[in-house]
CSV table of C-alpha atoms in Angstrom, one decimal:
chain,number,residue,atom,x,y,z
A,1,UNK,CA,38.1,66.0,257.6
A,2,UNK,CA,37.2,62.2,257.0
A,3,UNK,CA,36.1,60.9,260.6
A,4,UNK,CA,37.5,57.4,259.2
A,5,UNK,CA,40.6,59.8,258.1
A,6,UNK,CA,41.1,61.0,261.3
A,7,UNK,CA,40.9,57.9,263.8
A,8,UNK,CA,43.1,55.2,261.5
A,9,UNK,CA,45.1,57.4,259.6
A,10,UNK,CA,46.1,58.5,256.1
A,11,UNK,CA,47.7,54.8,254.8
A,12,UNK,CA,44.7,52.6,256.6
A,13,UNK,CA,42.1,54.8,255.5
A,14,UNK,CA,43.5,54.8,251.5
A,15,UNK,CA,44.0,50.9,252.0
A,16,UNK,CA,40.3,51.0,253.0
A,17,UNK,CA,39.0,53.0,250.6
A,18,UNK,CA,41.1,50.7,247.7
A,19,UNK,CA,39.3,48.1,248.7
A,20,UNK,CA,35.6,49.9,248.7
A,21,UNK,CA,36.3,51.3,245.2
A,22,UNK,CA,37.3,47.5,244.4
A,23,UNK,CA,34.0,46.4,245.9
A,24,UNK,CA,32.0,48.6,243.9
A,25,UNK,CA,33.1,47.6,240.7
A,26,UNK,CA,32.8,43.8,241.5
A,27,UNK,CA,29.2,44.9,242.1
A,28,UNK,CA,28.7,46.1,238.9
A,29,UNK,CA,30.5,43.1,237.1
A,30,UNK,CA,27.7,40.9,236.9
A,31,UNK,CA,25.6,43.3,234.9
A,32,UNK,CA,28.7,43.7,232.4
A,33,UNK,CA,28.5,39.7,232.2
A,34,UNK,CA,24.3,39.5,232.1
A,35,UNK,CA,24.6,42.0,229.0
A,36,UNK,CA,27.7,40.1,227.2
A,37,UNK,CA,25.8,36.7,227.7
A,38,UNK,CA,23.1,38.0,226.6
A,39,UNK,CA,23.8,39.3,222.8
A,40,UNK,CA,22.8,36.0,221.1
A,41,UNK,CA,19.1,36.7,222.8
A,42,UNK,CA,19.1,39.8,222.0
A,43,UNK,CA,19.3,39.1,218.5
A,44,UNK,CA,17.1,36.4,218.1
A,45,UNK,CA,14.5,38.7,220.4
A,46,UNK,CA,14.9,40.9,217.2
A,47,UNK,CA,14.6,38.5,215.0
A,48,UNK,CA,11.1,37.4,216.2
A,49,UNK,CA,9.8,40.7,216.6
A,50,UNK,CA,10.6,41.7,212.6
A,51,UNK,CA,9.0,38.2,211.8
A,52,UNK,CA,6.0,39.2,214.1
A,53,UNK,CA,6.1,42.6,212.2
A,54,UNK,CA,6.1,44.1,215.7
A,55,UNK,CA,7.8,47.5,214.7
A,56,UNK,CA,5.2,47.5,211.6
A,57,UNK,CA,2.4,47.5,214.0
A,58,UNK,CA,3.9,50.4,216.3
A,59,UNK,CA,4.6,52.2,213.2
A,60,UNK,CA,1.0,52.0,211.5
A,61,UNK,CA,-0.3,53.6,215.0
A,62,UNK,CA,1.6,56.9,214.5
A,63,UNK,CA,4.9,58.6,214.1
A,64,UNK,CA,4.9,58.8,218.4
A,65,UNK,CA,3.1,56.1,219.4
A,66,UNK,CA,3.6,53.9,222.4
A,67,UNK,CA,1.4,50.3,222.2
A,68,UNK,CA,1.1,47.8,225.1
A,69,UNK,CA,2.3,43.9,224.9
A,70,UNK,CA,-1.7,43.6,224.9
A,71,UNK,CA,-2.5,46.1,222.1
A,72,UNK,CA,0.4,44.6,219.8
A,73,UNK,CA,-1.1,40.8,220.4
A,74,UNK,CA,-4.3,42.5,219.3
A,75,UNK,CA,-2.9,42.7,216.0
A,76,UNK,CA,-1.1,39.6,215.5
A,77,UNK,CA,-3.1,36.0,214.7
A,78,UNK,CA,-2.0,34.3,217.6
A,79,UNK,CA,-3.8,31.1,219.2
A,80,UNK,CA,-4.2,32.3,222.5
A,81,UNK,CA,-3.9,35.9,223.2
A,82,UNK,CA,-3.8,36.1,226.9
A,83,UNK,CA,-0.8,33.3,227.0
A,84,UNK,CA,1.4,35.4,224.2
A,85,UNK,CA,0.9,38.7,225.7
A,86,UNK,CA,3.0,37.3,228.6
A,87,UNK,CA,5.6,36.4,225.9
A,88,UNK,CA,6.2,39.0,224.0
A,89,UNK,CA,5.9,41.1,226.8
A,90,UNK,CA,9.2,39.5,228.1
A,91,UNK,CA,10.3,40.1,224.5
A,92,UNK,CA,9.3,43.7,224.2
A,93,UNK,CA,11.6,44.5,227.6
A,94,UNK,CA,14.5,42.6,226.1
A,95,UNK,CA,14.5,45.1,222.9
A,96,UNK,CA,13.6,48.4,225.2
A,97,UNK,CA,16.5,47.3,227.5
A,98,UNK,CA,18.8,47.7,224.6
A,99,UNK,CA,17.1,50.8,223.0
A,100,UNK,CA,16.0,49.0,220.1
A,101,UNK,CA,11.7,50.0,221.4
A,102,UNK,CA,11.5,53.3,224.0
A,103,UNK,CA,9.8,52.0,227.1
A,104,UNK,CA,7.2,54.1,229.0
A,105,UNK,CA,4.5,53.6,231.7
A,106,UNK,CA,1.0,53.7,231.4
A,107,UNK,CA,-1.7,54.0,234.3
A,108,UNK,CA,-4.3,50.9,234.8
A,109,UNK,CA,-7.7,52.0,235.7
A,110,UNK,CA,-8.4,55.4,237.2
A,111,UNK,CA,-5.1,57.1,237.2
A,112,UNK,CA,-3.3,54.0,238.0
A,113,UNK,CA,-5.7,52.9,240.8
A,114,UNK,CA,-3.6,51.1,243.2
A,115,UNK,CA,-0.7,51.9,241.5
A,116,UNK,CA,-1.3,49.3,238.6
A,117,UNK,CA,0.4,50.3,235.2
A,118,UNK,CA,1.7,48.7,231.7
A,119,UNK,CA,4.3,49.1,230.4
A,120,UNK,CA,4.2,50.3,226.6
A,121,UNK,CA,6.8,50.1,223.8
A,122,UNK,CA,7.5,52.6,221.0
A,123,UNK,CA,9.8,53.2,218.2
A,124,UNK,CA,13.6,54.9,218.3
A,125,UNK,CA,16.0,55.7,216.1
A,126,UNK,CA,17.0,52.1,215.8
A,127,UNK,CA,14.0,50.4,215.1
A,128,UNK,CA,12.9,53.4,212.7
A,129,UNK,CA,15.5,51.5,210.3
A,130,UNK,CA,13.2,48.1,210.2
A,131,UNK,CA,10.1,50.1,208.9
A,132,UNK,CA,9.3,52.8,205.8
A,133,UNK,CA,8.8,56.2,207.3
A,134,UNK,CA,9.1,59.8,206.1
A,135,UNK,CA,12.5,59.5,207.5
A,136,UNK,CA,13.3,56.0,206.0
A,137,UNK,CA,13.8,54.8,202.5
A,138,UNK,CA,12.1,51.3,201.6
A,139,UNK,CA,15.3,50.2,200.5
A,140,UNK,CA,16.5,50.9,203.6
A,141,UNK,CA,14.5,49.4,205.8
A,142,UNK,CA,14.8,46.2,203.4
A,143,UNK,CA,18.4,46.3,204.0
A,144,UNK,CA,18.1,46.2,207.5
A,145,UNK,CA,14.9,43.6,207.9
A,146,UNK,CA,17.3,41.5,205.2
A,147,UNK,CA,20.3,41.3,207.1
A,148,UNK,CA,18.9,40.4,210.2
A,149,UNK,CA,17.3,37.5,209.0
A,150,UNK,CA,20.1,36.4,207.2
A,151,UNK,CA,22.3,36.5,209.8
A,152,UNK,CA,20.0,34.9,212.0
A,153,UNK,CA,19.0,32.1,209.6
A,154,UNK,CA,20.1,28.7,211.3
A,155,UNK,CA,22.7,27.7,208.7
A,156,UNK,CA,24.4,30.9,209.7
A,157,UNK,CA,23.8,29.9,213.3
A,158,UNK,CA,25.4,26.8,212.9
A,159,UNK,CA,28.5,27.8,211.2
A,160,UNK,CA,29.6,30.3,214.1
A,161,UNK,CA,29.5,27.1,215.8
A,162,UNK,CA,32.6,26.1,214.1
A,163,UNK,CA,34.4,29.1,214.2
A,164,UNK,CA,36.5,27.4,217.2
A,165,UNK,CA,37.1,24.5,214.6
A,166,UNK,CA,38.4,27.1,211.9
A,167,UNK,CA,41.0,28.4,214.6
A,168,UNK,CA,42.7,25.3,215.4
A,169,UNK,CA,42.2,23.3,212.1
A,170,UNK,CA,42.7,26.5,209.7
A,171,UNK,CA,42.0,25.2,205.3
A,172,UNK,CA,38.0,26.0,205.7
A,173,UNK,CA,35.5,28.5,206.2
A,174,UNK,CA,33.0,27.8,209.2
A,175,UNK,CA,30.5,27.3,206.8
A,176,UNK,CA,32.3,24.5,205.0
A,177,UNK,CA,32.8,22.6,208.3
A,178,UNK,CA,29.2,22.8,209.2
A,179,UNK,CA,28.1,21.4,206.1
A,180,UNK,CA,30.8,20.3,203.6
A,181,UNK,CA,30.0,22.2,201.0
A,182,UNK,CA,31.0,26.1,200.1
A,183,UNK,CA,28.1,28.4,200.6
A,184,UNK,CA,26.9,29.2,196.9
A,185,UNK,CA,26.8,25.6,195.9
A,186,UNK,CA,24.5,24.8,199.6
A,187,UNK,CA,22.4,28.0,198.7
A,188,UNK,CA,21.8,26.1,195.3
A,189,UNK,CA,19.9,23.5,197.1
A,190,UNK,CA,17.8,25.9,199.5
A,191,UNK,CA,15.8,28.5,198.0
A,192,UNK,CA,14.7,29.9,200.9
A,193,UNK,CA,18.5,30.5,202.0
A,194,UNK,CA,19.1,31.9,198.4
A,195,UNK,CA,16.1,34.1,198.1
A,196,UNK,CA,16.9,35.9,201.8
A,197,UNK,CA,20.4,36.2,200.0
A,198,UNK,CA,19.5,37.9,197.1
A,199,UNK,CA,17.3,39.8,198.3
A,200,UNK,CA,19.7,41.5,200.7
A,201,UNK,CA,22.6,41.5,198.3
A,202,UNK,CA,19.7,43.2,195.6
A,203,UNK,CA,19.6,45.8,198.1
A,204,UNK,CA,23.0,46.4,199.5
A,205,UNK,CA,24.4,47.0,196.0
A,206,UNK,CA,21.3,48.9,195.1
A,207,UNK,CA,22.0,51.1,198.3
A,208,UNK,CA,25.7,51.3,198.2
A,209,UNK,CA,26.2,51.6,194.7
A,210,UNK,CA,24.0,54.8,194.9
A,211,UNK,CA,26.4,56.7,196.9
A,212,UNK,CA,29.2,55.4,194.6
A,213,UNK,CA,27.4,56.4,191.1
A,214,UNK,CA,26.2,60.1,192.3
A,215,UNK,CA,29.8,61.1,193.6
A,216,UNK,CA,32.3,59.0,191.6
A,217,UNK,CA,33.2,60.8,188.4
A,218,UNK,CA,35.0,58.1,186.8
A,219,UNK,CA,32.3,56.4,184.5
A,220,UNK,CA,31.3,59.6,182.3
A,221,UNK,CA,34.8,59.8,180.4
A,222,UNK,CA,34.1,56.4,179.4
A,223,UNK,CA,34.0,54.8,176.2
A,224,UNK,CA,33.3,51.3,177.1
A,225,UNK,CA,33.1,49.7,180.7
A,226,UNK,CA,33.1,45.6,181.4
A,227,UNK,CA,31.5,44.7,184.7
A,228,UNK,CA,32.9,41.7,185.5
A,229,UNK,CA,31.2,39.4,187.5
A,230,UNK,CA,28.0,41.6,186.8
A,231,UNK,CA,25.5,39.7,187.5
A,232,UNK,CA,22.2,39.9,185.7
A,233,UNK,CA,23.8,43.5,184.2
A,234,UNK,CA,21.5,45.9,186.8
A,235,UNK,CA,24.4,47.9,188.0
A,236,UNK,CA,26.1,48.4,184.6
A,237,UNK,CA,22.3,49.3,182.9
A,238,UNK,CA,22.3,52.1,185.5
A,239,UNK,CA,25.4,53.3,183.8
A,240,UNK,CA,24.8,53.1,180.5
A,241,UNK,CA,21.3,54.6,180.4
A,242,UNK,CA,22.9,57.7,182.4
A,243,UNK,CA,25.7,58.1,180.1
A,244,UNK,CA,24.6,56.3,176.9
A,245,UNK,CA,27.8,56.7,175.1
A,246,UNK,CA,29.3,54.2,177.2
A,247,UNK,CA,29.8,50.7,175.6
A,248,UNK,CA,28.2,48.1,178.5
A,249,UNK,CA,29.9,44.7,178.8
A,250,UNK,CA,28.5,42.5,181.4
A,251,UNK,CA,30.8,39.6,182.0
A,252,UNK,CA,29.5,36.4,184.2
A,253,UNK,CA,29.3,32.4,184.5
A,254,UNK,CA,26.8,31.3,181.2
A,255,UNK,CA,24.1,29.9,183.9
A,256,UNK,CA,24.4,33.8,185.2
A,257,UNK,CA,24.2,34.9,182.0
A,258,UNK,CA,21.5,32.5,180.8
A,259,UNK,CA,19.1,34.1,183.3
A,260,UNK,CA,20.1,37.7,182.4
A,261,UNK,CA,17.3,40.1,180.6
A,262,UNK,CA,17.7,42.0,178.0
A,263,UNK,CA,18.8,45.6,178.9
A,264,UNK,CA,19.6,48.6,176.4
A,265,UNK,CA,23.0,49.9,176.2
A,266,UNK,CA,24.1,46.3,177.4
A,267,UNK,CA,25.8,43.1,175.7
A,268,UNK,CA,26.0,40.2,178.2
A,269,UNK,CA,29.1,38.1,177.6
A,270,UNK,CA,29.6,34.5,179.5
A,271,UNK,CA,32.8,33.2,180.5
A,272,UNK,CA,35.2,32.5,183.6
A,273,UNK,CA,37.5,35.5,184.8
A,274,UNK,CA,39.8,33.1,186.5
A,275,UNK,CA,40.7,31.2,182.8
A,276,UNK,CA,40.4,34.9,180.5
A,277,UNK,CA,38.6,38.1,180.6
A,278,UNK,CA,37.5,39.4,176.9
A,279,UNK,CA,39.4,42.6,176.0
A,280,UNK,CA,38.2,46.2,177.6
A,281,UNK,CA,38.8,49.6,177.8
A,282,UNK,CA,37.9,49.8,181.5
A,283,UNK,CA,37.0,47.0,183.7
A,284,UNK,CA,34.5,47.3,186.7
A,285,UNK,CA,35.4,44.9,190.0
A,286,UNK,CA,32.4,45.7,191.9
A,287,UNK,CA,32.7,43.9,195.3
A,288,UNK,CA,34.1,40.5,193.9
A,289,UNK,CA,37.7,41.0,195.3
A,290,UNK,CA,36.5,40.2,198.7
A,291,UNK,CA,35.3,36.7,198.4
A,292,UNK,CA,38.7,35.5,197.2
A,293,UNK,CA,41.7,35.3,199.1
A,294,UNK,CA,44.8,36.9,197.2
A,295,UNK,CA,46.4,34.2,195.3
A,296,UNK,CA,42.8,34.1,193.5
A,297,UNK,CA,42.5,37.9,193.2
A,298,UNK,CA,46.1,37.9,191.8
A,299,UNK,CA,44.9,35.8,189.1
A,300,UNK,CA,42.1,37.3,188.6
A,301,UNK,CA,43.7,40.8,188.8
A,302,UNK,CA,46.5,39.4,186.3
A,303,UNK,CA,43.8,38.3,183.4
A,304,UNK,CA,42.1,41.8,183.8
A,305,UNK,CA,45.7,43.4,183.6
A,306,UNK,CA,45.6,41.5,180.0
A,307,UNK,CA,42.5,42.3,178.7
A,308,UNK,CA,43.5,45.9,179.0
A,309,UNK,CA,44.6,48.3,176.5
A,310,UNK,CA,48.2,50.2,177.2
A,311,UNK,CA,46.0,53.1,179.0
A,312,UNK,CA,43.2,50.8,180.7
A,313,UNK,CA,42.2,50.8,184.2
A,314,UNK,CA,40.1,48.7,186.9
A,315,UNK,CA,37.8,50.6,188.9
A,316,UNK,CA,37.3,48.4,192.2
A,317,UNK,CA,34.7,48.7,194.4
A,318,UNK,CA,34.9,47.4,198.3
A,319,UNK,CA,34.4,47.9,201.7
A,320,UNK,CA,38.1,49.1,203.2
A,321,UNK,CA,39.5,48.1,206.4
A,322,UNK,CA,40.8,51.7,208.5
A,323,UNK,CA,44.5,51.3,209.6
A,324,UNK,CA,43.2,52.4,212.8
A,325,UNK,CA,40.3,50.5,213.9
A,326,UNK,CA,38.0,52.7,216.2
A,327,UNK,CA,35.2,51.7,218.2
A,328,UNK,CA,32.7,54.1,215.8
A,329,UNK,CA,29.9,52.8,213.5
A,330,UNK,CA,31.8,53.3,210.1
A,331,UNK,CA,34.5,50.4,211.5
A,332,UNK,CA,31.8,48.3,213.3
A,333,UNK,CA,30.3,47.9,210.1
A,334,UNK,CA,33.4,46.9,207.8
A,335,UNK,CA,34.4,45.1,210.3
A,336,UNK,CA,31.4,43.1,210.7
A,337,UNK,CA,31.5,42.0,207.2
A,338,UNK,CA,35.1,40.4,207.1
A,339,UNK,CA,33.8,38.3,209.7
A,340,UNK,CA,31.1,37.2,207.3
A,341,UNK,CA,33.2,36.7,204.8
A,342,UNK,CA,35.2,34.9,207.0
A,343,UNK,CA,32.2,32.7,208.5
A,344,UNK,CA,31.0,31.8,204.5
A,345,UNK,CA,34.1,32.1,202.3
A,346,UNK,CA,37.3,30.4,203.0
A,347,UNK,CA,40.4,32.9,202.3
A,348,UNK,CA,37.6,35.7,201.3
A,349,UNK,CA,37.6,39.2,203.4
A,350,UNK,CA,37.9,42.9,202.9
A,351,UNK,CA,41.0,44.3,203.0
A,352,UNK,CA,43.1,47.6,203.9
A,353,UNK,CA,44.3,50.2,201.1
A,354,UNK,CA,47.6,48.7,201.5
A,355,UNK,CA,46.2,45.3,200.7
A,356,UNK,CA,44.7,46.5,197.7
A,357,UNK,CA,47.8,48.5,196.8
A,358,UNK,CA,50.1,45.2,197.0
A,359,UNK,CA,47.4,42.9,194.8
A,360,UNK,CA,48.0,45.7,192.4
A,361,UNK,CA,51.5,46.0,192.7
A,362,UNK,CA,52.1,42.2,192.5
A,363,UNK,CA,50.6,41.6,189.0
A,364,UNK,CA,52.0,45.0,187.6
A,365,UNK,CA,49.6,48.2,188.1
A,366,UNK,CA,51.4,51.2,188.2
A,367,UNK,CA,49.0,53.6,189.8
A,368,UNK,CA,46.7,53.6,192.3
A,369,UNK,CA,43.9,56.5,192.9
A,370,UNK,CA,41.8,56.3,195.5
A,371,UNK,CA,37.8,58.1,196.1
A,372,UNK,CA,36.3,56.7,199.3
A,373,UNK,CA,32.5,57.2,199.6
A,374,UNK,CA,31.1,58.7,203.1
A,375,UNK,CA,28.7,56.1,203.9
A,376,UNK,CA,29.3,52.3,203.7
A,377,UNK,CA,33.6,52.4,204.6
A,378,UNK,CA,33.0,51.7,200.9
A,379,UNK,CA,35.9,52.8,198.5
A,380,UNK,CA,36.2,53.4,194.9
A,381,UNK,CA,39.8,52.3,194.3
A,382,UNK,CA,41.4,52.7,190.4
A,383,UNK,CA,44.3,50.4,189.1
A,384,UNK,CA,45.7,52.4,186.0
A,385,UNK,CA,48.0,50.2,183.3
């Protein structure tokens, strides 16, 4: 029996004991509020190690290795090596502290004489994604190094400064009240901004799309396939050189289409798919939808419901929103991109199969199949005529 139990009794001693638990987990709230105030530095930490190529340098030293703060400086053209050793080193314990590096200790001297050691920083599962490896695709690691600088880029910064501004004066995207512009016609004005763009849109669709043309079945019964809003045609050249009975249409803006190459199997047509789509067989939406909000994508969904024949269909391709939002990596990642969309396009976002099935609906598709991919939350979703 409790000796606190026994001398103040069963009530007291729960009261008591309330209050301890209570106690205990008051203790522990500050390191909940460190790590929440905290994620902005965590990311920018990240973003200075990629630009330092910090995980390149752990990764050229073997698959296992584990370099110092020192040995990483050794490696990098800084002005004054002994001053930024002390600085990444504070960087380096940010990323271990959130498993982004694997921290270890290493003995100074002769087996740590007087219990000197350094602390040394190697590669885990997380970081593995930032650099080429037997385990890691370049595209991959492209994908990832891409996104994070985009997302850290200061224009991006800036709008999640208005994001407060977008709740209680609703008509914009963040981005348009930071700088009073929409984000493709700012981008047109800084290439560095653009070329970080492309580059991870290049890869993303290169990446996504992979998983979508190996397990969707949909494109080899094909006679003839418009990709609207295609681009320079990459996506729908992948297509037609596969199955080279399939007519390619690449439909775009004219300066898109003024920049676009030659590609076999391909004819690149300019226009506007909000004013008329050309007539089609089959029409390909590949992730346009979600930068409009749903009076545009009725419109749009409307002219493409016109340009087909009697037995046509759209084959969309988009991110989907689960029903059920769960705390798993599948959702994070979805979910993280509506709030892009949100932060640069005002009405654009990704959307739920129900969404989808009542843009459909509303301008007069019929059917509805659905073929969701197992990577990405990405979804190949059919509007039959």
């Amino acid at each position: 029996m409790h000796i606190a139990y026994a001398n103040i009794g069963k009530e007291r001693y729960q009261k008591i004991e309330q209050v301890q638990n209570m106690e205990v987990q008051e203790d522990g709230d500050h390191f909940i509020s460190s790590q929440l105030g905290g994620l902005a530095s965590t990311q920018m930490a990240l973003r200075a190690a990629i630009e330092l190529k910090v995980f390149s340098i752990i990764a050229d030293a073997g698959p296992d290795a584990h370099l110092s703060a020192a040995e990483i400086i050794s490696k990098i053209p800084t002005k004054d090596p002994s001053s930024a050793e002390w600085t990444l080193e504070r960087v380096l314990r940010v990323l271990g502290a959130n498993s982004i590096l694997s921290i270890s200790r290493k003995p100074l001297g002769n087996n740590g004489e007087h219990g000197r050691h350094e602390w040394t920083y190697g590669l885990t599962k997380k970081s593995r994604c930032l650099v080429s490896s037997s385990s890691t695709t370049d595209e991959l690691a492209t994908f990832t190094t891409s996104l994070i600088l985009f997302a850290t880029e200061r224009e991006m910064l800036e709008s999640q400064y208005m994001i407060k501004d977008a709740v209680l004066d609703p008509g914009s995207s963040p981005f348009y009240k930071a700088y009073g512009v929409n984000f493709y016609d700012y981008m047109g004005e800084k290439p560095r901004l653009r070329q970080l763009f492309d580059e991870f849109m290049e890869v993303s669709s290169k990446l996504q799309f992979e998983d979508v043309f190996k397990l969707y079945g949909g494109f080899k019964d094909l006679k003839e396939l418009m990709d609207v809003g295609g681009g320079i045609g990459t996506s729908l050249a992948k297509i037609t050189s596969t199955y080279p009975h399939v007519r390619g249409l690449n439909f775009d803006l004219p300066h898109v289409i003024d920049a676009a190459p030659k590609l076999p199997g391909v004819k690149h047509v300019a226009g506007d798919m909000f004013k008329s789509i050309p007539n089609a067989q089959t029409i390909l939406l590949k992730w346009i939808l979600h930068n409009w909000d749903d009076e545009h994508c009725k419109k749009l969904l409307r002219n493409c419901w016109e340009a087909l024949p009697r037995d046509g269909k759209v084959i969309i391709v988009e991110m989907v929103i689960s029903e059920e939002v769960g705390n798993n990596l599948e959702a994070k990642d979805v979910i993280m991109e509506d709030f892009f969309m949100m932060l640069l396009m005002t009405g654009g976002k990704e959307r739920t199969l129900a969404e989808f099935k009542d843009l459909g609906k509303a301008v007069g598709f019929t059917k509805m199949e659905i073929f969701p991919m197992p990577h990405w939350s990405v979804h190949v979703i059919e509007f039959h005529k």
